[in-house]
C-alpha positions as a LaTeX table, in Angstrom:
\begin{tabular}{lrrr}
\hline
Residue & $x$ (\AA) & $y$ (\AA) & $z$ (\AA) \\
\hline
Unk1 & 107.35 & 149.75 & $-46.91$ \\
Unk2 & 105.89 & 148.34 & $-43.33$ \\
Unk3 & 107.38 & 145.43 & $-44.18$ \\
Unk4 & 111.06 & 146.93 & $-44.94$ \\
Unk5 & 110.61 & 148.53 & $-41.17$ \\
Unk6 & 109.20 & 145.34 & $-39.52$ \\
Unk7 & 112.65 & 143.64 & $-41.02$ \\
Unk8 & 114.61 & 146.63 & $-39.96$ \\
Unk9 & 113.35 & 146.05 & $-36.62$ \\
Unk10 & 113.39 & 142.49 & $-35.98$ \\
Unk11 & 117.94 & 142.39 & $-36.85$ \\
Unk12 & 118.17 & 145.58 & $-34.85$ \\
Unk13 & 116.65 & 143.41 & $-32.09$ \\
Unk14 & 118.99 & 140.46 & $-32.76$ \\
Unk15 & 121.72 & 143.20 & $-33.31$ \\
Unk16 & 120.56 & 144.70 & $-29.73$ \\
Unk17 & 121.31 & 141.49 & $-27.67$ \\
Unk18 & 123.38 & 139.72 & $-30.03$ \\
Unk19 & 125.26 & 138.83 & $-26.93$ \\
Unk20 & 122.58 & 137.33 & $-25.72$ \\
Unk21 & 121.96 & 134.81 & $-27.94$ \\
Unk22 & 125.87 & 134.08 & $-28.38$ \\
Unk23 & 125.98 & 133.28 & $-24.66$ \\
Unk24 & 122.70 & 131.46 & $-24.69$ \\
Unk25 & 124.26 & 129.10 & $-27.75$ \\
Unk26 & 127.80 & 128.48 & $-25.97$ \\
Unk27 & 126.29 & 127.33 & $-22.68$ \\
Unk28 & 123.71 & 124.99 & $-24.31$ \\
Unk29 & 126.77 & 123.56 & $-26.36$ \\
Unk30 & 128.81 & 123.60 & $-23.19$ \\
Unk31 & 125.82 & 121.42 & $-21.22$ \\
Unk32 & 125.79 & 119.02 & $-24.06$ \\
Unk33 & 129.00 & 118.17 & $-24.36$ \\
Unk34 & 129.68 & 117.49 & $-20.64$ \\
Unk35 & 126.64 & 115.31 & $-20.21$ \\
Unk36 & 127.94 & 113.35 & $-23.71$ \\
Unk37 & 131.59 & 112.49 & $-22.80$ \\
Unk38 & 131.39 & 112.58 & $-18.81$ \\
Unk39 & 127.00 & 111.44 & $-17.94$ \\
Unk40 & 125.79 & 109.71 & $-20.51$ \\
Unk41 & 126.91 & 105.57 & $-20.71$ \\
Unk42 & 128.67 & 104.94 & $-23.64$ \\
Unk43 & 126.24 & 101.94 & $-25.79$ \\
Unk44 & 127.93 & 99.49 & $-28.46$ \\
Unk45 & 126.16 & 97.67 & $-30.63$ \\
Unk46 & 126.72 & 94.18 & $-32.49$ \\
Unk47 & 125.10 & 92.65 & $-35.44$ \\
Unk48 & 124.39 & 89.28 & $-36.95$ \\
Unk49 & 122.40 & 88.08 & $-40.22$ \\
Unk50 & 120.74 & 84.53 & $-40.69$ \\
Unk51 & 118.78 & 83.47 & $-43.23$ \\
Unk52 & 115.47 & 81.48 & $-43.27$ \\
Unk53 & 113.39 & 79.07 & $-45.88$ \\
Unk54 & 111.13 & 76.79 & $-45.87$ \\
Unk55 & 111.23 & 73.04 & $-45.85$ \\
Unk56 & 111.92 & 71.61 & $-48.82$ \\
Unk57 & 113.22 & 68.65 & $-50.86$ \\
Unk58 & 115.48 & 68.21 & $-54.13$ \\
Unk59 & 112.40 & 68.43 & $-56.41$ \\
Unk60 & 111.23 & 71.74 & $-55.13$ \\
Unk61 & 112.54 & 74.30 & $-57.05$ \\
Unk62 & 112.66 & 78.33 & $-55.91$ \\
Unk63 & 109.89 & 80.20 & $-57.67$ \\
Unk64 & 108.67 & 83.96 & $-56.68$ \\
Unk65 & 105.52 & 82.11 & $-54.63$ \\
Unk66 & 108.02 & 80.18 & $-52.46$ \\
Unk67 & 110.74 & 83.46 & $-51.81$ \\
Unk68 & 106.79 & 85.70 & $-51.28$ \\
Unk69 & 106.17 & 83.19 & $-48.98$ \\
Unk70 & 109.34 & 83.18 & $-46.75$ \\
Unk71 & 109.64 & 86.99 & $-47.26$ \\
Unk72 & 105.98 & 86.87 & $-45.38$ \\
Unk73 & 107.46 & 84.63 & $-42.62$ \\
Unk74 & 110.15 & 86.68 & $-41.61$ \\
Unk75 & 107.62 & 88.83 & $-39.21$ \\
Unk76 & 106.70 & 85.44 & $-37.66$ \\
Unk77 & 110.64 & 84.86 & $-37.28$ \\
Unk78 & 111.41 & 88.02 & $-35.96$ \\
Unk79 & 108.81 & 87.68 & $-33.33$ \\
Unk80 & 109.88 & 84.24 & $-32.42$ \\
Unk81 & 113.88 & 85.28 & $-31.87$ \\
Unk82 & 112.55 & 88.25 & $-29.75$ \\
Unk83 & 110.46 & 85.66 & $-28.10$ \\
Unk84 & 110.86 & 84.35 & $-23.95$ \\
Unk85 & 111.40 & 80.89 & $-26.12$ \\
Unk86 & 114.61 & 81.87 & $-27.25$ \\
Unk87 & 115.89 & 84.64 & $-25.14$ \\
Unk88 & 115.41 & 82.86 & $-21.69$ \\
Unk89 & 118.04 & 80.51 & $-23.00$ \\
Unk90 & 119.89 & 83.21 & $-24.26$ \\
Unk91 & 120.21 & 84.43 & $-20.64$ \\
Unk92 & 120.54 & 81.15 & $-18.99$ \\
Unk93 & 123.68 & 80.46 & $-21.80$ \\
Unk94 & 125.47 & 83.51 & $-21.38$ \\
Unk95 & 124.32 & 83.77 & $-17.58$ \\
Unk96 & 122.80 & 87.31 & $-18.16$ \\
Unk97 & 120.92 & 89.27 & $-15.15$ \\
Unk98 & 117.63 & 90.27 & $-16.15$ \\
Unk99 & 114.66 & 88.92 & $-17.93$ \\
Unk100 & 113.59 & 88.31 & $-21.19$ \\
Unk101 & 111.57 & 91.13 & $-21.47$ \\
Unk102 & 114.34 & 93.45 & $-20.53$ \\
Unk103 & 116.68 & 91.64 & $-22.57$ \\
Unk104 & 114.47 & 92.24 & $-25.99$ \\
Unk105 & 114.23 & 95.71 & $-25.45$ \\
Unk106 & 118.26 & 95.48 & $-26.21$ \\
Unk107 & 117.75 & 93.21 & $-29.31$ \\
Unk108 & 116.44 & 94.86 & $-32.70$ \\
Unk109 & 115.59 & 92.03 & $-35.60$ \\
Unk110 & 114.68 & 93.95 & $-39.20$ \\
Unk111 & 115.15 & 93.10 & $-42.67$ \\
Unk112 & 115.11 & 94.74 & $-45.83$ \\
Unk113 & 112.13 & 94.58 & $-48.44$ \\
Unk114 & 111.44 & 91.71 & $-50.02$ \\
Unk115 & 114.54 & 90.02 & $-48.57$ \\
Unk116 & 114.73 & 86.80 & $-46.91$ \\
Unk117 & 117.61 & 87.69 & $-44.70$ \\
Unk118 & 117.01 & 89.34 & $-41.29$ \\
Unk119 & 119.53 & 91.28 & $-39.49$ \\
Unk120 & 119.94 & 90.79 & $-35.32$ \\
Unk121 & 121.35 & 94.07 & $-33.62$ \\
Unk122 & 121.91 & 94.48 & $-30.54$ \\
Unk123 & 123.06 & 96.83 & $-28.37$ \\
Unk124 & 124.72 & 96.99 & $-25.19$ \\
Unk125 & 127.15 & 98.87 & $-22.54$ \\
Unk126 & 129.51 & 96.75 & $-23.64$ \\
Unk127 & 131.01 & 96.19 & $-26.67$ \\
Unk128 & 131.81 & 92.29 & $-25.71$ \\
Unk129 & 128.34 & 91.49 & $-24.22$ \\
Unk130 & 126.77 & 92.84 & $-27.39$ \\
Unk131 & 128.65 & 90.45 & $-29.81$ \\
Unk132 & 127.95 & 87.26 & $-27.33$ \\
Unk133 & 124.43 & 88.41 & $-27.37$ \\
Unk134 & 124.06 & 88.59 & $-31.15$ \\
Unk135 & 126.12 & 85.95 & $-31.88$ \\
Unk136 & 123.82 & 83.40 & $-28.68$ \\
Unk137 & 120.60 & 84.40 & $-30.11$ \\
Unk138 & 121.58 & 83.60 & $-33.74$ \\
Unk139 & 122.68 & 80.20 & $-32.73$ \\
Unk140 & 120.17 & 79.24 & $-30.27$ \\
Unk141 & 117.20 & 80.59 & $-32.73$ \\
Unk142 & 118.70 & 78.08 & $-35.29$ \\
Unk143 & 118.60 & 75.43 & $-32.91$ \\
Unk144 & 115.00 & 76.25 & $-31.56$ \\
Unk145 & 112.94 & 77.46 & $-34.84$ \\
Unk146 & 112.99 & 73.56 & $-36.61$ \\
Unk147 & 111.03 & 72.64 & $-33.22$ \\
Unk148 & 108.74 & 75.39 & $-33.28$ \\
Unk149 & 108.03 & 76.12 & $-37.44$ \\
Unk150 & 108.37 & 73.46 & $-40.11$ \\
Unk151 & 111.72 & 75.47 & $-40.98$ \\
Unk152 & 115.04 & 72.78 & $-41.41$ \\
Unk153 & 117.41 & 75.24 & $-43.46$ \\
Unk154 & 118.66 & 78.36 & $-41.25$ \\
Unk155 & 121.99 & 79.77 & $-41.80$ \\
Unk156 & 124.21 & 82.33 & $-39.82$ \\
Unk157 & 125.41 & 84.64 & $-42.88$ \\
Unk158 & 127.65 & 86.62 & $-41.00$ \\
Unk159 & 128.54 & 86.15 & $-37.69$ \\
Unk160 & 129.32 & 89.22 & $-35.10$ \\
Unk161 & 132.45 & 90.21 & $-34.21$ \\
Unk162 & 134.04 & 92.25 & $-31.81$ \\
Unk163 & 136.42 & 95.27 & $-32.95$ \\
Unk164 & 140.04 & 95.98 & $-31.16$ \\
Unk165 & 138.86 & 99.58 & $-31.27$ \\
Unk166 & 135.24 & 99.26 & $-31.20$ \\
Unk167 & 133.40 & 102.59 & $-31.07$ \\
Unk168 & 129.75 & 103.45 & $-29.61$ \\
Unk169 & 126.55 & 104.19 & $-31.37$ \\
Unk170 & 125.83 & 106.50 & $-28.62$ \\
Unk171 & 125.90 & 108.78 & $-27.33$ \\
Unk172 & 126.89 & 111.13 & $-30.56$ \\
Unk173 & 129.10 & 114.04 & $-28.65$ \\
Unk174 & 129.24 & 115.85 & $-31.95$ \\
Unk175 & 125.49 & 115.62 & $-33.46$ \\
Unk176 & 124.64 & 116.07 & $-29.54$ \\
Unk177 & 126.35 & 119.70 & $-29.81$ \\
Unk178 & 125.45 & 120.69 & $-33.04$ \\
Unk179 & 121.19 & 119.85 & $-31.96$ \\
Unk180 & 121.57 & 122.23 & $-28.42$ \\
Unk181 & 123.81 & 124.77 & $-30.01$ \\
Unk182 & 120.94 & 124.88 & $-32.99$ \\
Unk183 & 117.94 & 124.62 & $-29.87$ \\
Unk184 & 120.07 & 127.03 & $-27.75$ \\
Unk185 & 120.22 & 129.79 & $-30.89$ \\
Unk186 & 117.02 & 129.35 & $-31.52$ \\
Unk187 & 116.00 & 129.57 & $-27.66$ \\
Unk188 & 118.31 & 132.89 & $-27.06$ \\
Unk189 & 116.39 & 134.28 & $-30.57$ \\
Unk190 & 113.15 & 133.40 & $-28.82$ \\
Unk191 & 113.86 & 135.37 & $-25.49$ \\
Unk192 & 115.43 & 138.26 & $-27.56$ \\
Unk193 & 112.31 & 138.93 & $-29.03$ \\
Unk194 & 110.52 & 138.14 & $-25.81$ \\
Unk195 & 112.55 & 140.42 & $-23.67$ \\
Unk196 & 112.25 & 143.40 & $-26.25$ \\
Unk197 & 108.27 & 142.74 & $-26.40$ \\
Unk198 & 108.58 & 143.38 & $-22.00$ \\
Unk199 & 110.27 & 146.11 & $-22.59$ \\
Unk200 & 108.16 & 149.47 & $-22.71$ \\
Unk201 & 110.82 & 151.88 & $-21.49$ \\
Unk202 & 111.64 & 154.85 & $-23.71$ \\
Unk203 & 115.15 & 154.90 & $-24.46$ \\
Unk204 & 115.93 & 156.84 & $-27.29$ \\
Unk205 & 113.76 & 159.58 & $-30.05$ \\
Unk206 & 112.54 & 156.68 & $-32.04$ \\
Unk207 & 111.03 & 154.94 & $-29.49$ \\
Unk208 & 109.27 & 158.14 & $-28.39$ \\
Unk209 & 107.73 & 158.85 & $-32.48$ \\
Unk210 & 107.09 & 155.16 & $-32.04$ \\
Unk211 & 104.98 & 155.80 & $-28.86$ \\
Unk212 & 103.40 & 158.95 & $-29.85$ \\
Unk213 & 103.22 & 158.93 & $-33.59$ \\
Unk214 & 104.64 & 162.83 & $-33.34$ \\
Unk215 & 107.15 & 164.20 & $-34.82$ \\
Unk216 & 110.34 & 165.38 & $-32.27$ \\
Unk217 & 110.57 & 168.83 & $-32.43$ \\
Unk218 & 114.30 & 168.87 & $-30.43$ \\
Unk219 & 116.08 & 167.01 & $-28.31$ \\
Unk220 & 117.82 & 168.16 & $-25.03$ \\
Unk221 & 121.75 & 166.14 & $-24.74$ \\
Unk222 & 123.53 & 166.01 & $-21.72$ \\
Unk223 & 125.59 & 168.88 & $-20.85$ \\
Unk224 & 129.19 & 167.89 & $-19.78$ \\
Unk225 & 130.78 & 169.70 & $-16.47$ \\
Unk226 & 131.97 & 172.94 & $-17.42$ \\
Unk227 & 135.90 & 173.71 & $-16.40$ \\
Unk228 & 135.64 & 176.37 & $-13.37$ \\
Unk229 & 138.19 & 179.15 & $-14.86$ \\
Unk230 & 141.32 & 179.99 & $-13.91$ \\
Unk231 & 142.58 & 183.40 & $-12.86$ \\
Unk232 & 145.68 & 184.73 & $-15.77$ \\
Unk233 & 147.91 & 187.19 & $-15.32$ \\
Unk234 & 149.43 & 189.39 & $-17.67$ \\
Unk235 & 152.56 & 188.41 & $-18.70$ \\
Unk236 & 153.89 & 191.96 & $-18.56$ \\
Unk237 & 152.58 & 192.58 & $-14.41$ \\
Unk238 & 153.90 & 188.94 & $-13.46$ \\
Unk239 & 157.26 & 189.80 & $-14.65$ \\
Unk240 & 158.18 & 192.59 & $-12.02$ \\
Unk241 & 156.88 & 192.71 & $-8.67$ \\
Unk242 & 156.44 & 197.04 & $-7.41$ \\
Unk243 & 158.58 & 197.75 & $-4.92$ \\
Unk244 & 157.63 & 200.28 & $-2.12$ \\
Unk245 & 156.59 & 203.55 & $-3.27$ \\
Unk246 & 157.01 & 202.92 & $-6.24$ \\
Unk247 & 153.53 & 202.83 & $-9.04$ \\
Unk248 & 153.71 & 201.24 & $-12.51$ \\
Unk249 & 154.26 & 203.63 & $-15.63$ \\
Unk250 & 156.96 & 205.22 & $-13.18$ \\
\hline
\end{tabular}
């Protein structure tokens, strides 16, 4: 039963400043959405494939120790394309301001599990930039790793390209919304609650039971302004005014 009244109590709060929490929702929507399409910078991103093996000659065949192997070595090769080795002549190529450091925070290199293929993303403020980028650093790892690693067979898969219409990765107006309309509910539900537990006014008779665990015994409402009354006449006097000397009933 407590718990039927606790319930009872906690929608008649949401009920009670339900307006509240609707305003609350709209203006943390509103907030989002204006630093999505007009603060944030747009970011595009490119990607590229290669793939990597080890040296080898006609009579070595593939067998699952030689693909374990190379799977192993694609952390080594992802460190070396994210390396100053390869991305200061990334820069120098595409005559990029910056350094390398700054330049690998913009360049992602993963691959799937047990896969020999890694994947080069990279993203940028623009869309161009990005595919130049991916598509440098592909081509200048290829041209780099045989000096570095006993590796003599790397291959560009797929090559980047750049869209007519290309679209960013971020910001995300729409998931932006939806994640501060969700934090902004939750927020106006939060100070609800918090504004009802400030609140030890007594308002109505169930807050004074509430208060004093007593019964009320009767309640005094407010008594509207009376009409002041108005003076009638009888319709039978009003009709005929007395003249001089002369007394009703006459």
């Amino acid at each position: 039963m407590e718990e039927t009244i606790n319930f009872k109590n906690l929608f008649q709060v949401l009920r009670k400043r339900l307006l509240l929490i609707i305003l609350i929702t709209i203006i943390a929507g509103t907030i989002s959405a204006v630093i999505s399409f007009f603060v944030l910078t747009p970011v595009y991103e490119s990607k590229t494939q290669i793939l990597v093996n080890q040296a080898k000659d006609d009579q070595q065949l593939y067998n699952t120790q030689t693909v374990q192997t190379n799977v192993q070595l694609i952390n080594t090769y992802n460190d070396i394309i994210t390396s100053p080795a390869i991305l200061d002549k990334v820069i120098k190529e595409l005559k990029l301001d910056g350094s390398a450091q700054t330049l690998s925070g913009q360049i992602q290199v993963t691959n799937a599990q047990d896969s020999q293929v890694a994947q080069i993303v990279v993203q940028d403020t623009s869309a161009k930039r990005a595919t130049d980028i991916a598509n440098t650093t592909a081509s200048v790892f290829k041209n780099e790793v045989p000096k570095i690693m006993n590796v003599d067979n790397v291959k560009v898969l797929s090559k980047a390209t750049l869209k007519e219409s290309a679209s960013p990765v971020k910001p995300q107006p729409l998931i932006n919304i939806i994640i501060a309309m969700v934090v902004g509910l939750l927020g106006g539900v939060g100070l609800s609650f918090l504004l009802e537990y400030l609140d030890n006014t007594v308002k109505t008779e169930q807050d004074i039971e509430n208060l004093l665990a007593l019964p009320v015994m009767g309640v005094v409402t407010t008594i509207k302004d009376v009409p002041k009354a108005t003076n009638i006449q009888r319709p039978d006097l009003a009709a005929r005014v007395p003249q001089r000397g002369e007394t009703f009933g006459s």
